């Protein structure tokens, strides 16, 4: 860990994949399977990890440059089907997540999610995990501009009437850090997801933690 969040915190915004849920493995294997099914060059695991957190359209642009509309739709359909129905790679919550959410709510801190998932995907995860009750609001890939554009955060701040300096973004990727940095929102990087400490530290986070329970020590 490094540094502490100094401002009074009224809101904590969490990324989902790689921050709250350990879903990286399933995202990678589902994307690779979808690419193979669509007769595209199968991207490496490293390449897929770098797009986690982005909305699917910009993610496809990175992984499959020049892809046509027909293949794009096929890829989307195959990826969704593999992730939801066929891929059995476990996607557990990271250790201590629910306990941290409980403690933050007990301190009257508002909670939100800003995710590259579509609304339908996040709703399914809320149902599976039972975590929806902790969050005051959320924004998904089909409701805002893709990370790292700060649109998701701006919408959340406006809805909850909270200033950026009184909120904290918690995420595991450079996309999360850039998104918050763009509107001068304090941010905390988590190393148990996609990007390591060296990458996260490039975006001047207030803290870098190795597990979600450590968040309570820096807020």
PDB file of C-alpha atoms in Angstrom:
ATOM      1  CA  UNK A   1       0.000   0.000   0.000  1.00  0.00           C
ATOM      2  CA  UNK A   2       1.028   3.576  -0.444  1.00  0.00           C
ATOM      3  CA  UNK A   3      -0.374   6.907   0.659  1.00  0.00           C
ATOM      4  CA  UNK A   4      -3.849   7.467   2.119  1.00  0.00           C
ATOM      5  CA  UNK A   5      -7.005   9.041   0.790  1.00  0.00           C
ATOM      6  CA  UNK A   6      -7.127  12.423   2.513  1.00  0.00           C
ATOM      7  CA  UNK A   7     -10.452  13.933   1.461  1.00  0.00           C
ATOM      8  CA  UNK A   8     -13.694  13.104   3.258  1.00  0.00           C
ATOM      9  CA  UNK A   9     -15.086  10.144   1.315  1.00  0.00           C
ATOM     10  CA  UNK A  10     -18.816  10.152   0.571  1.00  0.00           C
ATOM     11  CA  UNK A  11     -18.826   7.674  -2.316  1.00  0.00           C
ATOM     12  CA  UNK A  12     -16.780   4.660  -3.389  1.00  0.00           C
ATOM     13  CA  UNK A  13     -17.162   3.489  -6.993  1.00  0.00           C
ATOM     14  CA  UNK A  14     -16.043  -0.050  -7.795  1.00  0.00           C
ATOM     15  CA  UNK A  15     -15.078  -1.576 -11.090  1.00  0.00           C
ATOM     16  CA  UNK A  16     -16.480  -5.127 -11.346  1.00  0.00           C
ATOM     17  CA  UNK A  17     -14.353  -7.549 -13.400  1.00  0.00           C
ATOM     18  CA  UNK A  18     -10.941  -7.991 -11.803  1.00  0.00           C
ATOM     19  CA  UNK A  19     -11.848  -5.778  -8.843  1.00  0.00           C
ATOM     20  CA  UNK A  20     -14.964  -7.199  -7.191  1.00  0.00           C
ATOM     21  CA  UNK A  21     -15.112 -10.495  -9.094  1.00  0.00           C
ATOM     22  CA  UNK A  22     -12.274 -12.735 -10.253  1.00  0.00           C
ATOM     23  CA  UNK A  23     -13.713 -13.185 -13.741  1.00  0.00           C
ATOM     24  CA  UNK A  24     -10.545 -12.585 -15.766  1.00  0.00           C
ATOM     25  CA  UNK A  25     -10.026 -16.228 -16.652  1.00  0.00           C
ATOM     26  CA  UNK A  26     -13.531 -16.646 -18.032  1.00  0.00           C
ATOM     27  CA  UNK A  27     -13.323 -13.421 -20.035  1.00  0.00           C
ATOM     28  CA  UNK A  28     -10.064 -14.564 -21.616  1.00  0.00           C
ATOM     29  CA  UNK A  29     -11.212 -18.084 -22.477  1.00  0.00           C
ATOM     30  CA  UNK A  30     -14.620 -16.892 -23.748  1.00  0.00           C
ATOM     31  CA  UNK A  31     -13.043 -14.255 -25.993  1.00  0.00           C
ATOM     32  CA  UNK A  32     -10.556 -16.748 -27.391  1.00  0.00           C
ATOM     33  CA  UNK A  33     -13.312 -19.301 -28.057  1.00  0.00           C
ATOM     34  CA  UNK A  34     -15.475 -16.662 -29.747  1.00  0.00           C
ATOM     35  CA  UNK A  35     -12.588 -15.571 -31.971  1.00  0.00           C
ATOM     36  CA  UNK A  36     -11.945 -19.175 -33.024  1.00  0.00           C
ATOM     37  CA  UNK A  37     -15.636 -19.721 -33.749  1.00  0.00           C
ATOM     38  CA  UNK A  38     -15.696 -16.535 -35.869  1.00  0.00           C
ATOM     39  CA  UNK A  39     -12.576 -17.639 -37.813  1.00  0.00           C
ATOM     40  CA  UNK A  40     -10.494 -14.756 -36.490  1.00  0.00           C
ATOM     41  CA  UNK A  41      -6.921 -14.880 -35.242  1.00  0.00           C
ATOM     42  CA  UNK A  42      -7.162 -15.973 -31.615  1.00  0.00           C
ATOM     43  CA  UNK A  43      -5.676 -13.271 -29.366  1.00  0.00           C
ATOM     44  CA  UNK A  44      -3.234 -14.128 -26.609  1.00  0.00           C
ATOM     45  CA  UNK A  45      -4.359 -14.197 -22.997  1.00  0.00           C
ATOM     46  CA  UNK A  46      -2.222 -11.115 -22.369  1.00  0.00           C
ATOM     47  CA  UNK A  47      -3.912  -9.212 -25.200  1.00  0.00           C
ATOM     48  CA  UNK A  48      -7.397 -10.049 -23.941  1.00  0.00           C
ATOM     49  CA  UNK A  49      -6.519  -8.994 -20.404  1.00  0.00           C
ATOM     50  CA  UNK A  50      -5.543  -5.540 -21.658  1.00  0.00           C
ATOM     51  CA  UNK A  51      -9.077  -4.846 -22.935  1.00  0.00           C
ATOM     52  CA  UNK A  52     -10.887  -5.978 -19.792  1.00  0.00           C
ATOM     53  CA  UNK A  53     -12.929  -3.039 -18.551  1.00  0.00           C
ATOM     54  CA  UNK A  54     -13.566  -1.592 -21.993  1.00  0.00           C
ATOM     55  CA  UNK A  55     -16.952  -1.837 -23.678  1.00  0.00           C
ATOM     56  CA  UNK A  56     -17.049  -4.624 -26.263  1.00  0.00           C
ATOM     57  CA  UNK A  57     -16.995  -2.428 -29.379  1.00  0.00           C
ATOM     58  CA  UNK A  58     -13.710  -0.666 -28.546  1.00  0.00           C
ATOM     59  CA  UNK A  59     -12.370  -3.957 -27.191  1.00  0.00           C
ATOM     60  CA  UNK A  60     -13.062  -5.626 -30.541  1.00  0.00           C
ATOM     61  CA  UNK A  61     -11.384  -2.713 -32.327  1.00  0.00           C
ATOM     62  CA  UNK A  62      -8.218  -3.351 -30.301  1.00  0.00           C
ATOM     63  CA  UNK A  63      -8.199  -7.136 -30.593  1.00  0.00           C
ATOM     64  CA  UNK A  64      -9.547  -7.477 -34.146  1.00  0.00           C
ATOM     65  CA  UNK A  65      -8.721  -4.288 -36.074  1.00  0.00           C
ATOM     66  CA  UNK A  66     -10.658  -3.871 -39.292  1.00  0.00           C
ATOM     67  CA  UNK A  67     -13.350  -6.384 -38.370  1.00  0.00           C
ATOM     68  CA  UNK A  68     -16.557  -6.047 -40.414  1.00  0.00           C
ATOM     69  CA  UNK A  69     -20.047  -5.571 -39.042  1.00  0.00           C
ATOM     70  CA  UNK A  70     -21.141  -9.150 -39.716  1.00  0.00           C
ATOM     71  CA  UNK A  71     -18.161 -10.694 -37.933  1.00  0.00           C
ATOM     72  CA  UNK A  72     -18.486  -8.126 -35.141  1.00  0.00           C
ATOM     73  CA  UNK A  73     -22.053  -9.235 -34.467  1.00  0.00           C
ATOM     74  CA  UNK A  74     -21.091 -12.905 -34.663  1.00  0.00           C
ATOM     75  CA  UNK A  75     -18.203 -12.315 -32.279  1.00  0.00           C
ATOM     76  CA  UNK A  76     -20.481 -10.500 -29.852  1.00  0.00           C
ATOM     77  CA  UNK A  77     -23.054 -13.305 -29.939  1.00  0.00           C
ATOM     78  CA  UNK A  78     -20.479 -16.080 -29.542  1.00  0.00           C
ATOM     79  CA  UNK A  79     -18.682 -14.252 -26.730  1.00  0.00           C
ATOM     80  CA  UNK A  80     -21.904 -13.666 -24.798  1.00  0.00           C
ATOM     81  CA  UNK A  81     -23.031 -17.267 -25.262  1.00  0.00           C
ATOM     82  CA  UNK A  82     -19.687 -18.725 -24.217  1.00  0.00           C
ATOM     83  CA  UNK A  83     -19.421 -16.474 -21.159  1.00  0.00           C
ATOM     84  CA  UNK A  84     -22.989 -17.033 -19.966  1.00  0.00           C
ATOM     85  CA  UNK A  85     -23.749 -20.623 -20.942  1.00  0.00           C
ATOM     86  CA  UNK A  86     -20.734 -22.661 -22.000  1.00  0.00           C
ATOM     87  CA  UNK A  87     -17.589 -21.519 -20.209  1.00  0.00           C
ATOM     88  CA  UNK A  88     -17.325 -23.137 -16.784  1.00  0.00           C
ATOM     89  CA  UNK A  89     -14.286 -21.182 -15.580  1.00  0.00           C
ATOM     90  CA  UNK A  90     -15.154 -20.146 -11.983  1.00  0.00           C
ATOM     91  CA  UNK A  91     -15.832 -16.447 -11.287  1.00  0.00           C
ATOM     92  CA  UNK A  92     -15.700 -16.092  -7.498  1.00  0.00           C
ATOM     93  CA  UNK A  93     -15.836 -12.828  -5.625  1.00  0.00           C
ATOM     94  CA  UNK A  94     -12.449 -11.767  -4.348  1.00  0.00           C
ATOM     95  CA  UNK A  95     -11.922 -12.533  -0.673  1.00  0.00           C
ATOM     96  CA  UNK A  96     -13.541 -10.103   1.735  1.00  0.00           C
ATOM     97  CA  UNK A  97     -15.556  -8.141  -0.823  1.00  0.00           C
ATOM     98  CA  UNK A  98     -18.959  -8.462   0.828  1.00  0.00           C
ATOM     99  CA  UNK A  99     -17.572  -7.724   4.282  1.00  0.00           C
ATOM    100  CA  UNK A 100     -15.962  -4.520   2.971  1.00  0.00           C
ATOM    101  CA  UNK A 101     -19.222  -3.430   1.327  1.00  0.00           C
ATOM    102  CA  UNK A 102     -21.056  -4.068   4.592  1.00  0.00           C
ATOM    103  CA  UNK A 103     -18.586  -1.971   6.578  1.00  0.00           C
ATOM    104  CA  UNK A 104     -18.629   0.920   4.116  1.00  0.00           C
ATOM    105  CA  UNK A 105     -22.443   0.989   4.160  1.00  0.00           C
ATOM    106  CA  UNK A 106     -22.343   0.973   7.958  1.00  0.00           C
ATOM    107  CA  UNK A 107     -20.252   4.162   7.720  1.00  0.00           C
ATOM    108  CA  UNK A 108     -22.975   5.769   5.543  1.00  0.00           C
ATOM    109  CA  UNK A 109     -20.699   5.815   2.507  1.00  0.00           C
ATOM    110  CA  UNK A 110     -22.560   5.510  -0.777  1.00  0.00           C
ATOM    111  CA  UNK A 111     -21.454   2.751  -3.141  1.00  0.00           C
ATOM    112  CA  UNK A 112     -21.626   2.409  -6.924  1.00  0.00           C
ATOM    113  CA  UNK A 113     -20.396   0.215  -9.769  1.00  0.00           C
ATOM    114  CA  UNK A 114     -18.835   1.463 -13.010  1.00  0.00           C
ATOM    115  CA  UNK A 115     -18.310  -1.497 -15.313  1.00  0.00           C
ATOM    116  CA  UNK A 116     -17.562  -2.509 -18.872  1.00  0.00           C
ATOM    117  CA  UNK A 117     -20.332  -5.098 -18.571  1.00  0.00           C
ATOM    118  CA  UNK A 118     -23.669  -4.483 -20.236  1.00  0.00           C
ATOM    119  CA  UNK A 119     -26.626  -3.884 -17.936  1.00  0.00           C
ATOM    120  CA  UNK A 120     -27.919  -7.397 -18.539  1.00  0.00           C
ATOM    121  CA  UNK A 121     -24.558  -8.849 -17.528  1.00  0.00           C
ATOM    122  CA  UNK A 122     -24.299  -6.820 -14.337  1.00  0.00           C
ATOM    123  CA  UNK A 123     -27.900  -7.676 -13.424  1.00  0.00           C
ATOM    124  CA  UNK A 124     -27.019 -11.351 -13.779  1.00  0.00           C
ATOM    125  CA  UNK A 125     -23.988 -10.903 -11.524  1.00  0.00           C
ATOM    126  CA  UNK A 126     -26.082  -9.032  -8.960  1.00  0.00           C
ATOM    127  CA  UNK A 127     -28.527 -11.943  -8.936  1.00  0.00           C
ATOM    128  CA  UNK A 128     -25.772 -14.539  -8.598  1.00  0.00           C
ATOM    129  CA  UNK A 129     -23.868 -12.750  -5.842  1.00  0.00           C
ATOM    130  CA  UNK A 130     -26.633 -10.980  -3.925  1.00  0.00           C
ATOM    131  CA  UNK A 131     -24.538  -7.799  -3.819  1.00  0.00           C
ATOM    132  CA  UNK A 132     -27.013  -5.404  -5.455  1.00  0.00           C
ATOM    133  CA  UNK A 133     -28.446  -4.383  -2.075  1.00  0.00           C
ATOM    134  CA  UNK A 134     -25.182  -2.635  -1.174  1.00  0.00           C
ATOM    135  CA  UNK A 135     -25.016  -0.340  -4.197  1.00  0.00           C
ATOM    136  CA  UNK A 136     -26.819   2.977  -4.522  1.00  0.00           C
ATOM    137  CA  UNK A 137     -26.406   3.071  -8.299  1.00  0.00           C
ATOM    138  CA  UNK A 138     -24.385   1.657 -11.191  1.00  0.00           C
ATOM    139  CA  UNK A 139     -23.425   2.443 -14.757  1.00  0.00           C
ATOM    140  CA  UNK A 140     -22.746  -0.087 -17.493  1.00  0.00           C
ATOM    141  CA  UNK A 141     -21.171  -0.205 -20.935  1.00  0.00           C
ATOM    142  CA  UNK A 142     -24.484   0.228 -22.745  1.00  0.00           C
ATOM    143  CA  UNK A 143     -25.430   3.292 -20.688  1.00  0.00           C
ATOM    144  CA  UNK A 144     -22.338   5.472 -21.056  1.00  0.00           C
ATOM    145  CA  UNK A 145     -19.225   6.044 -23.122  1.00  0.00           C
ATOM    146  CA  UNK A 146     -16.594   3.348 -22.706  1.00  0.00           C
ATOM    147  CA  UNK A 147     -13.806   3.660 -20.198  1.00  0.00           C
ATOM    148  CA  UNK A 148     -11.435   5.447 -20.024  1.00  0.00           C
ATOM    149  CA  UNK A 149     -13.860   8.269 -20.858  1.00  0.00           C
ATOM    150  CA  UNK A 150     -15.194   9.561 -17.501  1.00  0.00           C
ATOM    151  CA  UNK A 151     -18.851   9.538 -18.612  1.00  0.00           C
ATOM    152  CA  UNK A 152     -19.788   6.692 -16.248  1.00  0.00           C
ATOM    153  CA  UNK A 153     -18.337   8.499 -13.267  1.00  0.00           C
ATOM    154  CA  UNK A 154     -19.840  11.826 -14.262  1.00  0.00           C
ATOM    155  CA  UNK A 155     -23.293  10.252 -14.497  1.00  0.00           C
ATOM    156  CA  UNK A 156     -22.909   8.614 -11.082  1.00  0.00           C
ATOM    157  CA  UNK A 157     -21.704  11.827  -9.441  1.00  0.00           C
ATOM    158  CA  UNK A 158     -24.571  13.805 -10.951  1.00  0.00           C
ATOM    159  CA  UNK A 159     -27.177  11.265  -9.865  1.00  0.00           C
ATOM    160  CA  UNK A 160     -25.895  11.106  -6.288  1.00  0.00           C
ATOM    161  CA  UNK A 161     -25.033  14.834  -6.097  1.00  0.00           C
ATOM    162  CA  UNK A 162     -21.479  14.207  -4.919  1.00  0.00           C
ATOM    163  CA  UNK A 163     -18.381  16.113  -5.985  1.00  0.00           C
ATOM    164  CA  UNK A 164     -15.513  14.193  -7.576  1.00  0.00           C
ATOM    165  CA  UNK A 165     -13.101  15.108  -4.787  1.00  0.00           C
ATOM    166  CA  UNK A 166     -15.375  13.409  -2.252  1.00  0.00           C
ATOM    167  CA  UNK A 167     -15.489  10.143  -4.199  1.00  0.00           C
ATOM    168  CA  UNK A 168     -12.987   7.341  -4.784  1.00  0.00           C
ATOM    169  CA  UNK A 169     -12.688   5.048  -7.803  1.00  0.00           C
ATOM    170  CA  UNK A 170     -11.437   1.542  -7.020  1.00  0.00           C
ATOM    171  CA  UNK A 171     -10.215  -0.521  -9.966  1.00  0.00           C
ATOM    172  CA  UNK A 172      -7.631  -2.950 -11.253  1.00  0.00           C
ATOM    173  CA  UNK A 173      -6.833  -1.474 -14.681  1.00  0.00           C
ATOM    174  CA  UNK A 174      -5.334   1.578 -16.301  1.00  0.00           C
ATOM    175  CA  UNK A 175      -8.790   2.210 -17.816  1.00  0.00           C
ATOM    176  CA  UNK A 176     -10.236   2.726 -14.326  1.00  0.00           C
ATOM    177  CA  UNK A 177      -7.377   4.952 -13.255  1.00  0.00           C
ATOM    178  CA  UNK A 178      -7.507   7.090 -16.422  1.00  0.00           C
ATOM    179  CA  UNK A 179     -11.262   7.483 -16.098  1.00  0.00           C
ATOM    180  CA  UNK A 180     -10.991   8.881 -12.591  1.00  0.00           C
ATOM    181  CA  UNK A 181      -7.878  10.917 -13.301  1.00  0.00           C
ATOM    182  CA  UNK A 182      -9.706  12.711 -16.133  1.00  0.00           C
ATOM    183  CA  UNK A 183     -12.067  14.355 -13.629  1.00  0.00           C
ATOM    184  CA  UNK A 184      -9.592  14.619 -10.738  1.00  0.00           C
ATOM    185  CA  UNK A 185     -11.359  11.906  -8.735  1.00  0.00           C
ATOM    186  CA  UNK A 186      -9.155  10.184  -6.152  1.00  0.00           C
ATOM    187  CA  UNK A 187      -8.439   6.590  -7.131  1.00  0.00           C
ATOM    188  CA  UNK A 188      -7.196   3.390  -5.552  1.00  0.00           C
ATOM    189  CA  UNK A 189      -5.551   0.699  -7.636  1.00  0.00           C
ATOM    190  CA  UNK A 190      -5.983  -3.005  -6.863  1.00  0.00           C
ATOM    191  CA  UNK A 191      -3.215  -5.396  -7.902  1.00  0.00           C
ATOM    192  CA  UNK A 192      -5.180  -8.670  -7.807  1.00  0.00           C
ATOM    193  CA  UNK A 193      -6.731  -8.049 -11.236  1.00  0.00           C
ATOM    194  CA  UNK A 194      -5.296  -7.206 -14.653  1.00  0.00           C
ATOM    195  CA  UNK A 195      -2.623  -4.550 -14.145  1.00  0.00           C
ATOM    196  CA  UNK A 196       0.237  -4.638 -11.707  1.00  0.00           C
ATOM    197  CA  UNK A 197       1.582  -1.992  -9.345  1.00  0.00           C
ATOM    198  CA  UNK A 198       3.948  -0.530 -11.949  1.00  0.00           C
ATOM    199  CA  UNK A 199       1.122   0.130 -14.421  1.00  0.00           C
ATOM    200  CA  UNK A 200      -1.350   1.436 -11.829  1.00  0.00           C
ATOM    201  CA  UNK A 201       1.214   3.775 -10.280  1.00  0.00           C
ATOM    202  CA  UNK A 202       1.497   5.706 -13.566  1.00  0.00           C
ATOM    203  CA  UNK A 203      -1.896   7.329 -12.875  1.00  0.00           C
ATOM    204  CA  UNK A 204      -1.096   8.854  -9.491  1.00  0.00           C
ATOM    205  CA  UNK A 205      -3.449   6.773  -7.351  1.00  0.00           C
ATOM    206  CA  UNK A 206      -3.957   7.775  -3.740  1.00  0.00           C
ATOM    207  CA  UNK A 207      -3.180   4.193  -2.792  1.00  0.00           C
ATOM    208  CA  UNK A 208      -2.365   0.830  -4.324  1.00  0.00           C
ATOM    209  CA  UNK A 209      -3.697  -2.197  -2.464  1.00  0.00           C
ATOM    210  CA  UNK A 210      -3.265  -5.939  -2.929  1.00  0.00           C
ATOM    211  CA  UNK A 211      -6.714  -6.953  -1.676  1.00  0.00           C
ATOM    212  CA  UNK A 212     -10.093  -5.300  -1.197  1.00  0.00           C
ATOM    213  CA  UNK A 213     -10.043  -5.513   2.634  1.00  0.00           C
ATOM    214  CA  UNK A 214      -7.027  -3.201   2.604  1.00  0.00           C
ATOM    215  CA  UNK A 215      -9.328  -0.506   1.208  1.00  0.00           C
ATOM    216  CA  UNK A 216     -10.701   0.071   4.703  1.00  0.00           C
ATOM    217  CA  UNK A 217      -7.221   1.085   5.866  1.00  0.00           C
ATOM    218  CA  UNK A 218      -6.791   3.818   3.254  1.00  0.00           C
ATOM    219  CA  UNK A 219     -10.254   5.438   3.299  1.00  0.00           C
TER     220      UNK A 219
END
